[in-house]
Amino acid sequence: SLGLGLGLSLAVLASSQTTSQTPLPTERHSRLLAPATYDSEPIVGPYSVASLEFTNTAMDSSDQRIVVTYPVFENGTEIEGGSFPVIEYAHGLDNEVSDYTQLFKGLGSFGYIIVAHRACKNGCEDDTASLRLDPSGFAHYYKQQLLSIDWAKEQATAGNHAL
């Protein structure tokens, strides 16, 4: 998004400064102002990935499922005794965890474990507090992220092979 923001800023800057006396951008500048293009396939690392879904009853009752995406060997066998960094990913308003599957696979292939909770997609049901100008039920949404992190730590301590 930094590149997109920079590209948009450059485009706005260029268009606001263009007058009849301003020369047209060179080819080099045109490339800088061109919209970003993305490959349809993610860049992948040395690992294959697997995903599992768990239930964490400490989560908001709107959805207590947690999806864990993690690195495995190319043949699908799990990596025993490995140590990988964990990313707790929080979805946006009205987003599904499945909206980020490609991102999770890409990160997992580089050796990251991604813990993504499904709670509070459209607002939390158990804690409906709201902040001014926020959608209803999101004042304490961050607590779901903390619960996911706590859950992941508990699973790792208990020896869960995926964490």
mmCIF file of C-alpha atoms in Angstrom:
data_model
loop_
_atom_site.group_PDB
_atom_site.id
_atom_site.type_symbol
_atom_site.label_atom_id
_atom_site.label_comp_id
_atom_site.label_asym_id
_atom_site.label_seq_id
_atom_site.Cartn_x
_atom_site.Cartn_y
_atom_site.Cartn_z
ATOM 1 C CA SER A 1 0.000 0.000 0.000
ATOM 2 C CA LEU A 2 2.966 2.314 0.447
ATOM 3 C CA GLY A 3 3.716 1.993 -3.264
ATOM 4 C CA LEU A 4 0.080 2.536 -4.172
ATOM 5 C CA GLY A 5 -0.139 5.557 -1.874
ATOM 6 C CA LEU A 6 3.086 6.947 -3.308
ATOM 7 C CA GLY A 7 1.830 6.358 -6.859
ATOM 8 C CA LEU A 8 -1.463 8.071 -6.095
ATOM 9 C CA SER A 9 0.328 10.962 -4.420
ATOM 10 C CA LEU A 10 2.602 11.357 -7.421
ATOM 11 C CA ALA A 11 -0.363 11.208 -9.793
ATOM 12 C CA VAL A 12 -2.265 13.852 -7.823
ATOM 13 C CA LEU A 13 0.846 16.004 -7.566
ATOM 14 C CA ALA A 14 1.545 15.689 -11.303
ATOM 15 C CA SER A 15 -2.039 16.424 -12.339
ATOM 16 C CA SER A 16 -2.330 19.428 -10.024
ATOM 17 C CA GLN A 17 0.865 20.956 -11.412
ATOM 18 C CA THR A 18 0.126 20.334 -15.086
ATOM 19 C CA THR A 19 -0.580 23.508 -17.021
ATOM 20 C CA SER A 20 -0.353 24.389 -20.676
ATOM 21 C CA GLN A 21 3.278 25.385 -20.077
ATOM 22 C CA THR A 22 4.215 22.193 -18.194
ATOM 23 C CA PRO A 23 5.914 19.641 -20.444
ATOM 24 C CA LEU A 24 4.381 16.165 -20.625
ATOM 25 C CA PRO A 25 6.003 13.578 -18.398
ATOM 26 C CA THR A 26 8.861 11.587 -19.851
ATOM 27 C CA GLU A 27 8.503 7.840 -20.360
ATOM 28 C CA ARG A 28 10.289 7.330 -17.044
ATOM 29 C CA HIS A 29 7.736 9.482 -15.256
ATOM 30 C CA SER A 30 4.869 7.707 -17.012
ATOM 31 C CA ARG A 31 6.051 4.415 -15.557
ATOM 32 C CA LEU A 32 6.124 5.962 -12.090
ATOM 33 C CA LEU A 33 2.550 7.203 -12.474
ATOM 34 C CA ALA A 34 1.181 4.012 -14.019
ATOM 35 C CA PRO A 35 -1.183 1.947 -11.847
ATOM 36 C CA ALA A 36 0.435 -0.976 -10.069
ATOM 37 C CA THR A 37 -0.022 -4.430 -11.548
ATOM 38 C CA TYR A 38 -0.023 -7.596 -9.479
ATOM 39 C CA ASP A 39 0.806 -11.143 -10.413
ATOM 40 C CA SER A 40 -2.073 -13.559 -10.036
ATOM 41 C CA GLU A 41 0.136 -15.988 -8.124
ATOM 42 C CA PRO A 42 1.867 -15.067 -4.861
ATOM 43 C CA ILE A 43 5.619 -15.195 -4.500
ATOM 44 C CA VAL A 44 6.299 -18.432 -2.661
ATOM 45 C CA GLY A 45 9.072 -19.439 -0.327
ATOM 46 C CA PRO A 46 10.748 -22.774 0.330
ATOM 47 C CA TYR A 47 7.859 -24.381 2.255
ATOM 48 C CA SER A 48 4.482 -25.723 1.299
ATOM 49 C CA VAL A 49 1.605 -24.772 3.613
ATOM 50 C CA ALA A 50 -1.258 -26.429 5.421
ATOM 51 C CA SER A 51 -4.249 -24.938 7.225
ATOM 52 C CA LEU A 52 -6.300 -26.175 10.142
ATOM 53 C CA GLU A 53 -9.359 -24.724 11.805
ATOM 54 C CA PHE A 54 -9.826 -24.774 15.562
ATOM 55 C CA THR A 55 -12.463 -23.587 18.010
ATOM 56 C CA ASN A 56 -11.542 -21.272 20.858
ATOM 57 C CA THR A 57 -14.463 -20.933 23.266
ATOM 58 C CA ALA A 58 -12.866 -17.840 24.842
ATOM 59 C CA MET A 59 -13.578 -15.913 21.628
ATOM 60 C CA ASP A 60 -16.709 -13.817 21.043
ATOM 61 C CA SER A 61 -19.759 -15.981 20.318
ATOM 62 C CA SER A 62 -20.178 -14.335 16.899
ATOM 63 C CA ASP A 63 -17.659 -16.912 15.631
ATOM 64 C CA GLN A 64 -15.209 -18.869 17.760
ATOM 65 C CA ARG A 65 -13.211 -20.410 14.942
ATOM 66 C CA ILE A 66 -9.526 -19.734 14.391
ATOM 67 C CA VAL A 67 -7.727 -20.659 11.171
ATOM 68 C CA VAL A 68 -4.038 -21.529 11.470
ATOM 69 C CA THR A 69 -1.894 -21.597 8.320
ATOM 70 C CA TYR A 70 1.584 -23.011 8.809
ATOM 71 C CA PRO A 71 4.635 -24.237 6.876
ATOM 72 C CA VAL A 72 5.078 -27.906 6.015
ATOM 73 C CA PHE A 73 7.569 -29.807 3.888
ATOM 74 C CA GLU A 74 6.848 -30.008 0.159
ATOM 75 C CA ASN A 75 5.429 -33.520 0.511
ATOM 76 C CA GLY A 76 2.976 -32.255 3.146
ATOM 77 C CA THR A 77 4.683 -33.776 6.171
ATOM 78 C CA GLU A 78 4.767 -31.544 9.201
ATOM 79 C CA ILE A 79 7.985 -29.986 10.403
ATOM 80 C CA GLU A 80 8.798 -31.421 13.806
ATOM 81 C CA GLY A 81 10.767 -29.316 16.257
ATOM 82 C CA GLY A 82 10.844 -26.252 14.045
ATOM 83 C CA SER A 83 10.503 -22.769 15.428
ATOM 84 C CA PHE A 84 8.581 -20.228 13.357
ATOM 85 C CA PRO A 85 7.375 -16.692 14.018
ATOM 86 C CA VAL A 86 3.630 -16.220 14.519
ATOM 87 C CA ILE A 87 1.494 -13.535 12.905
ATOM 88 C CA GLU A 88 -1.925 -12.863 14.430
ATOM 89 C CA TYR A 89 -4.020 -11.557 11.579
ATOM 90 C CA ALA A 90 -7.197 -9.603 12.218
ATOM 91 C CA HIS A 91 -9.737 -9.274 9.428
ATOM 92 C CA GLY A 92 -11.407 -6.009 8.544
ATOM 93 C CA LEU A 93 -15.082 -5.142 8.824
ATOM 94 C CA ASP A 94 -17.224 -7.674 6.954
ATOM 95 C CA ASN A 95 -14.189 -9.618 5.673
ATOM 96 C CA GLU A 96 -13.846 -13.368 5.722
ATOM 97 C CA VAL A 97 -10.627 -15.138 6.667
ATOM 98 C CA SER A 98 -10.891 -16.809 3.243
ATOM 99 C CA ASP A 99 -10.430 -13.359 1.637
ATOM 100 C CA TYR A 100 -6.789 -13.595 2.724
ATOM 101 C CA THR A 101 -5.994 -17.207 1.754
ATOM 102 C CA GLN A 102 -3.467 -16.220 -0.905
ATOM 103 C CA LEU A 103 -1.696 -13.860 1.507
ATOM 104 C CA PHE A 104 -1.584 -16.516 4.241
ATOM 105 C CA LYS A 105 -0.191 -19.130 1.839
ATOM 106 C CA GLY A 106 2.509 -16.730 0.706
ATOM 107 C CA LEU A 107 3.527 -15.834 4.263
ATOM 108 C CA GLY A 108 3.370 -19.470 5.384
ATOM 109 C CA SER A 109 5.625 -20.531 2.522
ATOM 110 C CA PHE A 110 8.325 -18.274 3.963
ATOM 111 C CA GLY A 111 8.099 -19.912 7.387
ATOM 112 C CA TYR A 112 5.436 -17.900 9.203
ATOM 113 C CA ILE A 113 2.530 -19.325 11.174
ATOM 114 C CA ILE A 114 -0.598 -17.244 10.676
ATOM 115 C CA VAL A 115 -3.330 -17.308 13.317
ATOM 116 C CA ALA A 116 -6.508 -15.694 11.991
ATOM 117 C CA HIS A 117 -9.639 -15.476 14.084
ATOM 118 C CA ARG A 118 -13.125 -15.214 12.587
ATOM 119 C CA ALA A 119 -14.790 -13.449 15.528
ATOM 120 C CA CYS A 120 -16.682 -10.168 15.197
ATOM 121 C CA LYS A 121 -16.909 -10.049 11.410
ATOM 122 C CA ASN A 122 -19.772 -7.565 11.655
ATOM 123 C CA GLY A 123 -19.224 -6.516 15.247
ATOM 124 C CA CYS A 124 -18.853 -8.425 18.485
ATOM 125 C CA GLU A 125 -21.976 -9.971 19.987
ATOM 126 C CA ASP A 126 -20.830 -10.477 23.569
ATOM 127 C CA ASP A 127 -19.245 -7.051 24.016
ATOM 128 C CA THR A 128 -21.261 -4.588 21.958
ATOM 129 C CA ALA A 129 -19.455 -1.447 23.118
ATOM 130 C CA SER A 130 -18.862 1.062 20.371
ATOM 131 C CA LEU A 131 -16.620 4.032 19.860
ATOM 132 C CA ARG A 132 -17.721 7.285 18.312
ATOM 133 C CA LEU A 133 -17.708 6.999 14.498
ATOM 134 C CA ASP A 134 -16.966 3.250 14.609
ATOM 135 C CA PRO A 135 -19.342 0.492 13.535
ATOM 136 C CA SER A 136 -21.387 -1.013 16.353
ATOM 137 C CA GLY A 137 -19.668 -3.645 18.475
ATOM 138 C CA PHE A 138 -16.057 -2.858 17.577
ATOM 139 C CA ALA A 139 -14.826 -0.872 20.600
ATOM 140 C CA HIS A 140 -13.052 -3.904 22.055
ATOM 141 C CA TYR A 141 -12.401 -5.833 18.859
ATOM 142 C CA TYR A 142 -8.677 -5.775 19.643
ATOM 143 C CA LYS A 143 -9.411 -8.098 22.580
ATOM 144 C CA GLN A 144 -10.199 -10.853 20.073
ATOM 145 C CA GLN A 145 -6.687 -10.479 18.708
ATOM 146 C CA LEU A 146 -5.240 -10.763 22.205
ATOM 147 C CA LEU A 147 -7.362 -13.859 22.857
ATOM 148 C CA SER A 148 -6.026 -15.392 19.626
ATOM 149 C CA ILE A 149 -2.445 -14.704 20.698
ATOM 150 C CA ASP A 150 -3.089 -16.209 24.140
ATOM 151 C CA TRP A 151 -4.684 -19.248 22.494
ATOM 152 C CA ALA A 152 -1.668 -19.696 20.172
ATOM 153 C CA LYS A 153 0.734 -19.502 23.138
ATOM 154 C CA GLU A 154 -1.310 -22.112 25.018
ATOM 155 C CA GLN A 155 -1.294 -24.421 21.999
ATOM 156 C CA ALA A 156 2.480 -24.075 21.573
ATOM 157 C CA THR A 157 3.072 -24.718 25.278
ATOM 158 C CA ALA A 158 0.837 -27.800 25.103
ATOM 159 C CA GLY A 159 2.940 -29.113 22.204
ATOM 160 C CA ASN A 160 0.445 -28.634 19.391
ATOM 161 C CA HIS A 161 2.498 -29.517 16.314
ATOM 162 C CA ALA A 162 1.107 -26.657 14.188
ATOM 163 C CA LEU A 163 2.175 -24.052 16.751
#
